Coordinates of C-alpha atoms in Angstrom, one line a residue:
Chain A
M1 CA -70.9 81.7 59.1
G2 CA -69.0 84.8 58.0
E3 CA -69.8 87.0 55.0
R4 CA -69.3 85.0 51.8
S5 CA -67.1 86.8 49.3
K6 CA -68.7 87.9 46.1
H7 CA -67.6 86.2 43.0
R8 CA -67.3 87.4 39.4
I9 CA -68.6 84.5 37.2
L10 CA -68.4 84.0 33.5
M11 CA -71.1 81.7 32.2
V12 CA -70.1 80.1 28.8
S13 CA -72.3 78.1 26.5
D14 CA -73.4 77.9 22.9
F15 CA -77.0 77.9 24.1
F16 CA -78.5 81.2 25.4
Y17 CA -81.2 83.7 24.6
P18 CA -82.7 84.3 22.0
N19 CA -83.0 80.5 22.0
F20 CA -85.4 79.0 24.4
G21 CA -84.7 75.6 26.0
G22 CA -83.7 73.9 29.2
V23 CA -80.1 74.9 29.2
E24 CA -80.9 78.5 28.1
N25 CA -83.5 79.0 30.8
H26 CA -81.2 77.4 33.4
I27 CA -78.3 79.8 32.6
Y28 CA -80.7 82.8 32.6
Y29 CA -82.5 82.1 35.8
L30 CA -79.3 81.0 37.6
S31 CA -77.6 84.2 36.5
Q32 CA -80.5 86.4 37.7
C33 CA -80.5 84.8 41.1
L34 CA -76.8 85.0 41.5
L35 CA -77.0 88.7 40.6
K36 CA -79.6 89.2 43.3
L37 CA -77.2 87.5 45.8
G38 CA -74.6 90.2 44.9
H39 CA -72.3 88.4 42.6
K40 CA -71.3 89.7 39.2
V41 CA -72.3 87.5 36.2
V42 CA -71.3 87.8 32.6
V43 CA -72.5 85.4 29.9
M44 CA -70.5 84.5 26.8
T45 CA -72.1 82.9 23.8
H46 CA -72.0 83.0 20.0
A47 CA -73.8 85.5 17.9
Y48 CA -77.3 84.7 16.8
G49 CA -77.9 86.2 13.4
K50 CA -77.6 89.9 13.7
R51 CA -77.5 89.8 17.5
S52 CA -73.8 90.3 18.0
G53 CA -71.7 92.3 20.4
V54 CA -72.4 93.3 24.0
R55 CA -76.0 93.3 25.2
Y56 CA -77.5 93.9 28.6
M57 CA -80.4 91.9 30.0
T58 CA -82.6 92.4 33.1
G59 CA -80.7 93.1 36.3
G60 CA -77.6 94.2 34.5
L61 CA -76.7 90.8 33.1
K62 CA -74.0 91.5 30.5
V63 CA -74.0 89.1 27.5
Y64 CA -71.1 88.9 25.0
Y65 CA -72.4 87.6 21.7
V66 CA -69.1 86.7 20.1
P67 CA -69.2 86.9 16.3
W68 CA -68.2 83.3 15.7
K69 CA -70.6 81.6 13.2
P70 CA -72.4 78.5 14.5
F71 CA -71.8 75.6 12.2
V72 CA -74.0 72.6 13.2
M73 CA -76.8 72.4 15.8
Q74 CA -76.1 75.8 17.2
N75 CA -72.5 75.0 18.0
T76 CA -69.6 77.2 17.1
L77 CA -66.9 75.9 14.8
P78 CA -64.4 74.1 16.9
T79 CA -61.0 75.7 16.1
F80 CA -59.2 74.6 19.3
Y81 CA -57.2 77.8 19.7
G82 CA -59.3 80.3 17.8
T83 CA -61.3 81.4 20.8
L84 CA -58.2 82.0 23.0
P85 CA -57.8 85.7 22.2
I86 CA -61.4 86.7 22.8
T87 CA -61.7 84.5 25.9
R88 CA -58.6 86.1 27.4
T89 CA -59.8 89.6 26.6
I90 CA -63.2 89.0 28.2
L91 CA -61.6 87.3 31.3
I92 CA -59.2 90.2 31.8
R93 CA -61.7 93.0 31.1
E94 CA -64.4 91.8 33.4
K95 CA -61.9 90.7 36.1
I96 CA -63.5 87.3 36.2
S97 CA -62.6 84.9 39.1
L98 CA -64.5 81.8 38.0
V99 CA -65.7 80.3 34.7
H100 CA -68.8 78.2 34.6
G101 CA -69.5 76.1 31.4
H102 CA -72.8 74.5 30.5
Q103 CA -73.7 71.5 28.4
A104 CA -71.4 68.8 27.2
F105 CA -72.6 69.3 23.6
S106 CA -71.4 72.9 23.4
T107 CA -68.0 73.3 21.6
L108 CA -67.6 76.9 22.8
C109 CA -68.0 75.7 26.4
H110 CA -65.2 73.1 26.0
E111 CA -62.8 75.5 24.4
A112 CA -63.5 78.3 26.9
L113 CA -63.0 75.9 29.8
M114 CA -59.7 74.7 28.3
H115 CA -58.4 78.2 27.8
A116 CA -59.6 79.3 31.3
R117 CA -57.6 76.4 32.8
T118 CA -54.5 77.2 30.8
M119 CA -54.7 80.8 32.1
G120 CA -55.1 79.6 35.7
Y121 CA -58.7 80.3 36.4
K122 CA -60.9 78.0 38.4
V123 CA -63.5 76.2 36.3
V124 CA -67.0 74.7 37.0
F125 CA -68.9 72.6 34.5
T126 CA -72.6 71.7 34.5
D127 CA -73.9 68.8 32.5
H128 CA -77.6 69.0 31.6
S129 CA -78.2 65.8 29.5
L130 CA -77.7 62.1 29.5
Y131 CA -75.7 60.6 26.7
G132 CA -75.1 57.1 25.4
F133 CA -71.9 55.2 25.2
A134 CA -72.2 53.0 22.2
D135 CA -72.6 55.0 19.0
A136 CA -69.7 56.8 17.2
G137 CA -70.9 60.3 18.0
S138 CA -71.2 59.5 21.7
I139 CA -67.8 57.9 21.9
H140 CA -66.1 61.0 20.5
M141 CA -68.1 63.3 22.6
N142 CA -67.3 61.3 25.7
K143 CA -63.6 61.6 24.9
V144 CA -63.9 65.4 24.5
L145 CA -65.7 65.4 27.9
Q146 CA -63.0 63.4 29.4
F147 CA -60.5 65.9 28.3
T148 CA -62.4 68.9 29.6
L149 CA -63.3 67.2 32.9
A150 CA -59.8 65.9 33.6
D151 CA -58.9 69.2 35.0
V152 CA -62.1 70.8 36.1
S153 CA -62.3 72.2 39.6
Q154 CA -65.9 71.1 40.3
A155 CA -68.8 69.7 38.3
I156 CA -72.5 69.9 38.8
C157 CA -75.2 67.5 37.5
V158 CA -78.9 68.1 37.5
S159 CA -79.9 64.7 39.0
H160 CA -78.3 61.7 40.6
T161 CA -78.9 59.6 37.5
S162 CA -77.1 62.4 35.5
K163 CA -74.2 62.3 38.0
E164 CA -73.8 58.5 37.5
N165 CA -73.9 59.0 33.7
T166 CA -71.4 61.8 33.7
V167 CA -69.0 60.0 36.1
L168 CA -69.1 56.9 34.0
R169 CA -68.6 58.8 30.7
S170 CA -65.8 61.0 31.8
G171 CA -64.0 59.1 34.5
L172 CA -64.3 62.0 36.9
P173 CA -64.0 61.2 40.6
P174 CA -67.5 61.3 42.1
E175 CA -66.4 63.5 45.0
K176 CA -66.0 66.3 42.6
V177 CA -69.5 66.2 41.3
F178 CA -72.4 68.0 43.0
V179 CA -76.0 67.4 42.3
I180 CA -78.1 70.5 42.1
P181 CA -81.5 69.9 40.4
N182 CA -83.1 72.5 38.1
A183 CA -86.0 74.5 39.3
V184 CA -89.1 76.2 37.9
D185 CA -90.3 79.8 37.8
T186 CA -93.4 79.3 40.0
A187 CA -94.3 82.9 39.6
M188 CA -94.9 82.4 35.9
F189 CA -96.4 78.9 36.1
K190 CA -99.5 79.4 38.1
P191 CA -102.6 77.2 38.0
A192 CA -105.9 78.4 36.4
P193 CA -107.8 80.7 38.8
E194 CA -110.9 78.5 38.6
R195 CA -110.9 74.7 38.6
L196 CA -111.7 73.1 35.2
S197 CA -114.8 71.1 35.0
S198 CA -114.2 67.4 35.2
D199 CA -116.9 66.0 32.8
E200 CA -114.3 66.3 30.0
I201 CA -110.8 65.3 30.8
V202 CA -108.0 67.1 28.9
I203 CA -104.6 65.5 28.5
V204 CA -101.8 68.0 27.5
V205 CA -98.6 67.0 25.7
I206 CA -96.0 69.7 25.0
S207 CA -92.7 68.5 23.7
R208 CA -90.6 68.5 20.6
L209 CA -92.0 65.8 18.4
V210 CA -88.8 63.8 17.9
Y211 CA -87.8 60.2 18.5
R212 CA -85.9 61.1 21.7
K213 CA -89.0 62.6 23.3
G214 CA -91.1 59.5 22.6
A215 CA -93.3 60.8 19.9
D216 CA -93.7 57.2 18.6
L217 CA -95.2 56.1 21.9
L218 CA -97.8 58.9 21.6
V219 CA -98.9 57.4 18.3
E220 CA -99.8 54.2 20.1
V221 CA -101.1 55.6 23.3
I222 CA -103.5 58.3 22.1
P223 CA -105.9 56.1 20.0
E224 CA -106.1 53.5 22.8
V225 CA -106.9 56.0 25.5
C226 CA -109.5 57.7 23.2
R227 CA -111.1 54.3 22.7
L228 CA -111.3 53.4 26.4
Y229 CA -112.5 56.8 27.6
P230 CA -115.0 58.7 25.4
N231 CA -114.7 61.8 27.5
V232 CA -111.0 62.3 27.1
R233 CA -109.5 65.0 24.8
F234 CA -105.8 65.5 23.9
I235 CA -104.0 68.7 23.2
V236 CA -100.6 68.2 21.5
G237 CA -98.3 71.2 21.4
G238 CA -94.9 71.2 19.7
D239 CA -93.4 70.5 16.3
G240 CA -90.8 68.3 14.8
P241 CA -90.1 65.5 12.3
K242 CA -92.6 63.1 14.0
R243 CA -95.5 65.5 13.7
V244 CA -96.5 63.8 10.4
R245 CA -96.9 60.5 12.2
I246 CA -99.2 61.9 14.8
E247 CA -101.3 63.6 12.1
E248 CA -101.5 60.3 10.2
M249 CA -102.7 58.6 13.4
R250 CA -105.4 61.3 13.8
E251 CA -106.7 60.7 10.3
K252 CA -106.6 56.9 10.6
H253 CA -108.7 56.8 13.7
S254 CA -110.8 59.9 12.9
L255 CA -109.8 61.7 16.0
Q256 CA -109.8 65.2 14.6
D257 CA -112.2 66.5 17.1
R258 CA -110.5 64.7 20.0
V259 CA -106.8 65.5 19.3
E260 CA -105.9 69.1 18.9
M261 CA -102.6 69.9 17.3
L262 CA -101.2 73.3 18.2
G263 CA -97.9 73.4 16.4
A264 CA -94.9 75.0 18.0
V265 CA -95.8 76.8 21.2
P266 CA -93.6 79.8 22.2
H267 CA -92.3 79.6 25.7
S268 CA -94.4 82.5 26.9
K269 CA -97.6 80.7 25.9
V270 CA -96.8 77.4 27.5
Q271 CA -98.5 78.3 30.8
S272 CA -101.8 79.2 29.0
V273 CA -101.8 75.8 27.2
L274 CA -101.0 73.9 30.4
I275 CA -103.8 75.4 32.5
S276 CA -106.3 74.2 29.9
G277 CA -105.7 70.6 30.9
H278 CA -106.0 68.2 33.8
I279 CA -103.2 65.7 33.1
F280 CA -99.7 66.2 31.6
L281 CA -98.3 63.4 29.5
N282 CA -94.5 63.1 29.1
S283 CA -93.3 60.2 26.9
S284 CA -89.5 60.9 26.7
L285 CA -87.3 58.0 26.1
T286 CA -84.4 59.7 28.0
E287 CA -84.3 62.6 30.3
A288 CA -81.6 63.8 32.7
F289 CA -84.1 65.9 34.5
C290 CA -87.4 67.0 33.1
I291 CA -88.3 70.7 33.6
A292 CA -91.5 70.2 31.6
I293 CA -93.1 68.1 34.3
L294 CA -92.1 70.6 36.9
E295 CA -93.8 73.3 34.9
A296 CA -96.9 71.1 34.6
A297 CA -96.9 70.3 38.4
S298 CA -96.5 74.0 39.2
C299 CA -99.7 74.7 37.1
G300 CA -101.5 72.1 39.1
L301 CA -101.6 69.2 36.5
L302 CA -101.2 65.6 37.4
T303 CA -98.3 64.1 35.5
V304 CA -98.0 60.8 33.7
S305 CA -94.5 60.1 32.6
T306 CA -92.1 57.3 31.5
R307 CA -89.8 56.1 34.2
V308 CA -86.5 57.0 32.5
G309 CA -83.3 58.8 33.5
G310 CA -83.8 61.3 36.3
V311 CA -87.6 61.6 36.0
P312 CA -88.3 59.6 39.2
E313 CA -86.2 62.1 41.2
V314 CA -88.2 65.1 40.2
L315 CA -91.7 64.9 41.7
P316 CA -93.2 63.4 44.9
D317 CA -95.0 60.1 44.4
D318 CA -98.5 61.6 44.8
M319 CA -98.0 64.1 42.0
V320 CA -96.8 61.8 39.3
V321 CA -97.7 58.4 37.9
L322 CA -94.7 56.6 36.3
A323 CA -94.8 53.9 33.6
R324 CA -92.4 51.9 31.5
P325 CA -91.8 53.3 28.0
D326 CA -94.3 50.8 26.6
P327 CA -97.7 51.7 25.2
M328 CA -99.8 49.3 27.3
D329 CA -98.1 50.3 30.5
M330 CA -98.6 54.0 29.7
V331 CA -102.3 53.4 29.0
Q332 CA -102.6 51.8 32.4
A333 CA -100.8 54.7 34.0
I334 CA -103.2 57.1 32.3
Q335 CA -106.1 55.1 33.7
K336 CA -104.7 55.3 37.2
A337 CA -104.2 59.1 36.8
I338 CA -107.7 59.6 35.6
S339 CA -109.0 57.8 38.7
M340 CA -106.7 60.0 40.9
L341 CA -107.9 63.2 39.4
P342 CA -110.8 64.0 41.8
K343 CA -108.4 64.1 44.8
M344 CA -106.1 66.6 43.1
D345 CA -106.1 70.2 44.2
P346 CA -104.2 72.4 41.7
Q347 CA -103.6 75.3 44.2
A348 CA -102.2 73.0 46.8
M349 CA -99.9 71.4 44.3
H350 CA -98.7 74.8 43.2
L351 CA -97.9 75.9 46.8
R352 CA -96.1 72.7 47.4
M353 CA -94.0 73.2 44.3
K354 CA -93.2 76.7 45.4
K355 CA -91.6 75.3 48.5
L356 CA -89.9 72.4 46.9
Y357 CA -88.3 74.1 43.9
S358 CA -87.0 77.6 43.5
W359 CA -84.1 79.2 41.5
H360 CA -82.9 81.1 44.6
D361 CA -82.2 77.8 46.2
V362 CA -80.3 76.6 43.2
A363 CA -78.3 79.8 43.2
K364 CA -77.4 79.4 46.9
R365 CA -76.3 75.8 46.3
T366 CA -74.3 76.8 43.3
E367 CA -72.6 79.5 45.4
I368 CA -71.4 76.7 47.7
V369 CA -69.9 74.9 44.7
Y370 CA -68.2 78.1 43.6
D371 CA -66.7 78.6 47.1
R372 CA -65.4 75.1 47.0
A373 CA -64.0 75.5 43.5
L374 CA -62.1 78.7 44.5
R375 CA -60.5 76.9 47.4
C376 CA -58.9 74.4 45.1
S377 CA -55.2 74.7 45.0
N378 CA -53.4 76.4 42.1
Q379 CA -51.5 73.9 40.0
N380 CA -48.8 74.6 37.5
L381 CA -48.7 73.2 34.0
L382 CA -46.6 70.1 34.8
E383 CA -48.9 68.9 37.6
R384 CA -51.9 69.4 35.4
L385 CA -50.4 67.5 32.5
S386 CA -50.1 64.4 34.7
R387 CA -53.9 64.4 35.0
Y388 CA -54.3 64.4 31.2
L389 CA -52.0 61.5 30.8
T390 CA -54.4 59.2 32.6
C391 CA -57.1 59.7 30.0
G392 CA -55.8 57.0 27.8
A393 CA -52.8 55.5 26.0
W394 CA -53.0 57.7 22.8
A395 CA -55.6 60.2 24.0
G396 CA -53.6 61.1 27.0
K397 CA -50.5 62.1 25.0
L398 CA -52.7 64.0 22.5
F399 CA -54.4 66.0 25.2
C400 CA -51.1 66.9 26.8
L401 CA -49.9 68.1 23.4
V402 CA -53.0 70.2 22.9
M403 CA -52.6 71.8 26.4
I404 CA -48.9 72.5 25.8
I405 CA -49.6 74.3 22.5
D406 CA -52.4 76.2 24.2
F407 CA -49.9 77.3 26.9
L408 CA -47.4 78.4 24.3
F409 CA -50.1 80.4 22.4
W410 CA -51.1 82.0 25.7
H411 CA -47.6 83.2 26.3
L412 CA -47.3 84.4 22.7
L413 CA -50.5 86.4 23.2
Q414 CA -49.2 87.9 26.4
V415 CA -46.3 89.3 24.4
L416 CA -48.3 90.5 21.4
Q417 CA -51.2 92.0 23.5
P418 CA -50.0 92.6 27.0
A419 CA -52.6 92.4 29.8
K420 CA -52.1 96.0 30.7
D421 CA -53.4 97.1 27.3
I422 CA -56.7 95.5 28.0
E423 CA -58.8 98.0 29.9
E424 CA -60.9 96.8 32.7
V425 CA -64.6 97.6 32.5
P426 CA -66.1 99.6 35.3
D427 CA -69.0 98.0 37.0
I428 CA -72.3 99.6 35.9
I429 CA -74.4 100.7 38.7
L430 CA -78.1 100.3 37.9
P431 CA -80.4 102.9 39.2
N432 CA -83.5 101.6 41.0
C433 CA -86.0 102.8 38.5
Q434 CA -86.7 100.2 35.8
Y435 CA -86.8 102.5 32.8
G436 CA -83.9 104.8 33.7
E437 CA -80.6 104.9 31.9
K438 CA -77.7 103.0 33.0
S439 CA -74.9 105.3 33.9
G440 CA -71.3 104.0 34.2
D441 CA -69.1 105.1 36.9
F442 CA -66.4 106.5 34.7
S443 CA -65.1 109.2 37.0
D444 CA -62.3 107.0 38.3
A445 CA -61.3 105.4 35.1
Chain B
M1 CA -54.5 133.5 24.3
A2 CA -54.2 131.0 27.0
S3 CA -54.7 127.5 25.9
D4 CA -55.2 124.6 28.2
D5 CA -53.1 121.6 27.0
S6 CA -53.3 118.2 28.5
C7 CA -51.6 115.2 27.2
I8 CA -52.0 111.5 27.8
A9 CA -49.8 109.0 26.1
N10 CA -49.6 105.3 25.9
G11 CA -47.2 103.2 23.8
R12 CA -49.1 103.5 20.6
Y13 CA -51.2 106.7 20.8
K14 CA -50.7 110.2 22.2
Y15 CA -53.7 112.3 23.1
I16 CA -53.5 116.1 23.0
H17 CA -56.2 118.4 24.1
D18 CA -56.2 122.0 23.0
D19 CA -58.9 123.9 24.9
H20 CA -59.0 127.5 23.7
K21 CA -61.3 128.6 26.4
D22 CA -60.3 132.2 26.6
S23 CA -60.1 133.0 22.9
I24 CA -62.9 134.6 21.0
E25 CA -63.7 131.4 19.1
A26 CA -64.5 128.9 21.8
I27 CA -63.3 125.7 20.2
D28 CA -62.2 122.5 21.9
A29 CA -59.8 120.4 19.9
H30 CA -58.9 116.8 20.8
H31 CA -56.2 115.1 18.8
V32 CA -55.0 111.5 18.8
V33 CA -51.6 111.1 17.2
V34 CA -50.1 107.8 16.2
Q35 CA -46.6 107.4 17.7
T36 CA -43.8 106.0 15.5
N37 CA -43.3 102.4 16.4
N38 CA -39.6 101.9 16.7
S39 CA -39.8 98.1 16.7
R40 CA -41.7 98.1 13.5
V41 CA -39.2 100.5 11.8
F42 CA -36.4 98.2 12.9
F43 CA -38.2 95.0 11.7
V44 CA -39.0 96.5 8.3
G45 CA -35.5 97.9 7.8
L46 CA -34.0 94.6 8.8
S47 CA -36.1 92.5 6.4
A48 CA -35.4 94.9 3.5
L49 CA -31.7 94.7 4.3
L50 CA -31.7 91.0 4.5
L51 CA -33.6 90.7 1.2
T52 CA -31.2 93.0 -0.6
A53 CA -28.1 91.2 0.9
T54 CA -29.4 87.8 -0.2
A55 CA -30.0 89.1 -3.7
V56 CA -26.6 90.7 -3.9
S57 CA -24.9 87.6 -2.7
L58 CA -26.8 85.4 -5.1
S59 CA -26.0 87.5 -8.1
L60 CA -22.3 88.0 -7.2
L61 CA -21.3 84.6 -5.8
K62 CA -23.5 82.3 -7.8
D63 CA -23.4 84.4 -11.0
E64 CA -27.2 84.5 -11.2
S65 CA -28.6 87.1 -13.6
I66 CA -28.8 90.7 -12.6
L67 CA -32.6 90.5 -12.9
I68 CA -33.0 88.9 -9.5
L69 CA -31.0 91.8 -7.9
L70 CA -33.3 94.3 -9.6
W71 CA -36.4 92.5 -8.5
S72 CA -35.2 92.3 -4.9
L73 CA -34.3 96.0 -4.9
L74 CA -37.8 96.8 -6.1
L75 CA -39.4 94.5 -3.5
S76 CA -37.5 96.0 -0.6
A77 CA -38.3 99.5 -1.9
L78 CA -42.0 98.5 -1.9
L79 CA -41.7 97.0 1.5
V80 CA -40.2 100.2 3.0
K81 CA -42.8 102.4 1.2
L82 CA -45.7 100.4 2.4
F83 CA -44.8 99.5 5.9
L84 CA -42.5 102.2 7.1
R85 CA -44.8 105.1 6.6
K86 CA -47.8 105.1 9.0
P87 CA -51.1 104.7 7.3
V88 CA -52.8 107.2 9.6
E89 CA -50.9 110.2 11.1
K90 CA -53.5 111.8 13.3
E91 CA -57.2 111.8 14.0
S92 CA -58.9 114.8 15.6
I93 CA -62.2 116.1 16.7
I94 CA -62.9 119.8 17.0
I95 CA -65.9 120.8 19.1
M96 CA -67.4 124.2 18.4
S97 CA -70.3 124.3 20.9
A98 CA -72.4 126.8 19.0
F99 CA -72.0 125.3 15.6
G100 CA -71.1 121.6 15.5
V101 CA -68.4 119.1 15.5
Q102 CA -65.6 118.5 12.9
L103 CA -64.1 115.1 12.5
E104 CA -60.7 115.0 10.8
T105 CA -58.4 112.2 9.7
Q106 CA -54.9 112.9 8.5
Y107 CA -53.4 110.0 6.5
G108 CA -49.7 109.3 6.1
S109 CA -49.8 110.1 2.4
G110 CA -50.8 113.7 3.2
R111 CA -54.4 113.4 2.4
T112 CA -56.9 114.8 5.0
V113 CA -60.5 113.8 5.2
R114 CA -62.9 116.1 7.2
R115 CA -66.5 115.8 8.1
F116 CA -68.6 118.4 9.8
I117 CA -71.7 117.6 11.8
P118 CA -74.0 120.4 12.9
I119 CA -74.7 120.6 16.6
D120 CA -78.5 120.1 16.3
K121 CA -78.1 116.9 14.4
I122 CA -76.2 115.2 17.2
L123 CA -78.5 113.4 19.5
K124 CA -76.0 111.8 21.8
P125 CA -72.4 110.7 22.0
V126 CA -72.0 107.0 23.1
L127 CA -69.2 104.9 24.3
N128 CA -69.7 101.4 22.8
E129 CA -67.9 98.1 23.4
C130 CA -67.2 96.5 20.0
V131 CA -66.7 92.8 19.9
T132 CA -64.7 91.2 17.1
P133 CA -63.9 87.5 16.7
V134 CA -60.6 88.1 18.5
T135 CA -60.9 91.0 20.7
C136 CA -63.2 93.6 22.3
Y137 CA -62.4 97.3 22.4
W138 CA -64.1 100.6 23.2
S139 CA -65.2 103.1 20.6
L140 CA -66.8 106.5 20.7
S141 CA -69.7 107.2 18.3
L142 CA -72.3 109.8 17.7
I143 CA -76.0 109.2 17.2
V144 CA -76.8 111.5 14.4
R145 CA -80.4 112.5 13.6
G146 CA -81.5 111.0 10.3
D147 CA -78.6 108.4 10.1
E148 CA -79.4 104.8 10.7
E149 CA -75.9 103.9 11.7
L150 CA -73.7 105.4 14.4
T151 CA -71.0 107.8 13.2
L152 CA -67.6 106.8 14.6
V153 CA -65.6 109.7 15.9
F154 CA -62.3 107.9 15.3
K155 CA -62.7 105.9 12.1
E156 CA -59.3 104.4 11.7
L157 CA -57.7 104.5 15.2
R158 CA -58.6 102.6 18.3
P159 CA -57.5 104.8 21.2
P160 CA -57.8 103.4 24.7
V161 CA -60.8 104.3 26.8
K162 CA -59.0 106.7 29.1
M163 CA -58.4 108.9 26.1
L164 CA -62.0 108.6 24.9
I165 CA -63.6 109.6 28.2
P166 CA -62.6 113.3 28.3
I167 CA -63.7 113.6 24.7
W168 CA -67.0 111.9 25.5
K169 CA -67.6 114.2 28.4
A170 CA -66.9 117.3 26.3
L171 CA -69.2 116.0 23.6
C172 CA -72.0 115.3 26.1
A173 CA -71.6 118.9 27.5
A174 CA -71.7 120.4 24.0
A175 CA -74.7 118.3 23.0
T176 CA -76.8 119.1 26.1
N177 CA -75.9 122.8 26.0
S178 CA -77.1 123.2 22.4
P179 CA -80.0 125.7 22.0
N180 CA -82.1 123.2 20.0
D181 CA -83.2 120.6 22.5
S182 CA -86.2 118.9 20.9

């Protein structure tokens, strides 16, 4: 077990801070843990409003907010070759050895991975969500995914269910896909210092109130549970198009004093909302992995969830009660959970979660994937084109054409802006004190 | 008067440093001169020549009106005037440690724009990375007291960072040595 070499990684995604979400947090925590392991991490994303240019985050994490305008759902406008110059500049400046793209729905990720492959860099892709196969949007996205993954070095999925989904959608050989689950920041999600009294049972729901997250199920389940158990109260946090339906349900059954609507809860306040409850209810209709239930379990709540996607893989059986996405089944699951409550110990659950899930573990496993990716052989253009041809009768030829044009653009760019004109950035050495200035080591530049 | 000259050149820019250390006026001048780009001269000259040749052949061989020849001559003259002369000749910064900093831009048309910043108004010189949709480059700016925006030292040119570093170091030394520290 010799010393592992240190990598220089570029994380690419449309989704990053200042947005908060599963993918954004994943990239941030993974980058921080990789920095602690001694690797160099740079993040590339699109500009968010006025936040454009180079920014530094905790631990010296450098983020490039490239001024491409997002056009729909936080995604950059897909121009195929438009991002080639800036991607090439960043890869050369930071002396990157490996590019890691996140989320199949991010156009910047697909473009950056395509350009990185053209320029000969090794590429890793992480898929965070499950997608369908049948509707028009999914068909097109799966084709794009097939194109990107045809030539990826390694892929990572967040659960075994997600691996199956990704492999079926993209036609990638399963040996190339690693499963590394997400983790939770157990230092932030701690249980309440004193146990809550159990004469009134509080059920917490925090999710975006959209169809995909099962808001319609909540509309059926909440009145039924309130009818069966007079001592149960609900706290609903989150906002979305389905919020109106839940408010209507509240009015119809006169549950204003038993169902509290908090509206959108900022990420920093989630823990304080969670520790005010005994049970966490998750009603999603599809989930590749569910970080929300990890956060709830880390705070010592018992979880009731729908048995969909990767949810059964997340928690041990004594910490979660699963049900079909059907209102009656969910009501029965809540009944079972209420009866299990006296045996639960929040502090013990928190300590268990600390051992089971940690971002440092995710970073170590990801490091193994990077080592494997860097050992992949270098292939020239012709060998890589043969892989694209297998994507389909028409699509294969189209993909080959796209890659050939990208290759030609790259050579044109090498003539117009030679690599020696792009200056490499010296590594900034952070002093140990937190509030000190960062001083660059410019003496040898 | 001994002057310490140092010179760094890359294909596009040449950096000259005049350091009059021993003279009575202790000034430190840094110049960035734009080199003539031979390939551009060649390209512009060639296209002007081709344009004129096409017009001449059209008017002579095909008996087109003389107006086309005149227009093409005008166009090539315009082309040469616009593209042959460099838009910016030279940009310089003169650091007078007791008084302040003078930023100067010399344009190809002969016009020179100067700006003086007193030394106690300069809070700090910074080297920034600027990201555009197609590239990322280094720029040297000054944080000036009372101004919301950073003042770029080199407004028009983008010299490479190895030319900017000695200027940055000199500015840092001048800014910290100033008598007014608060």
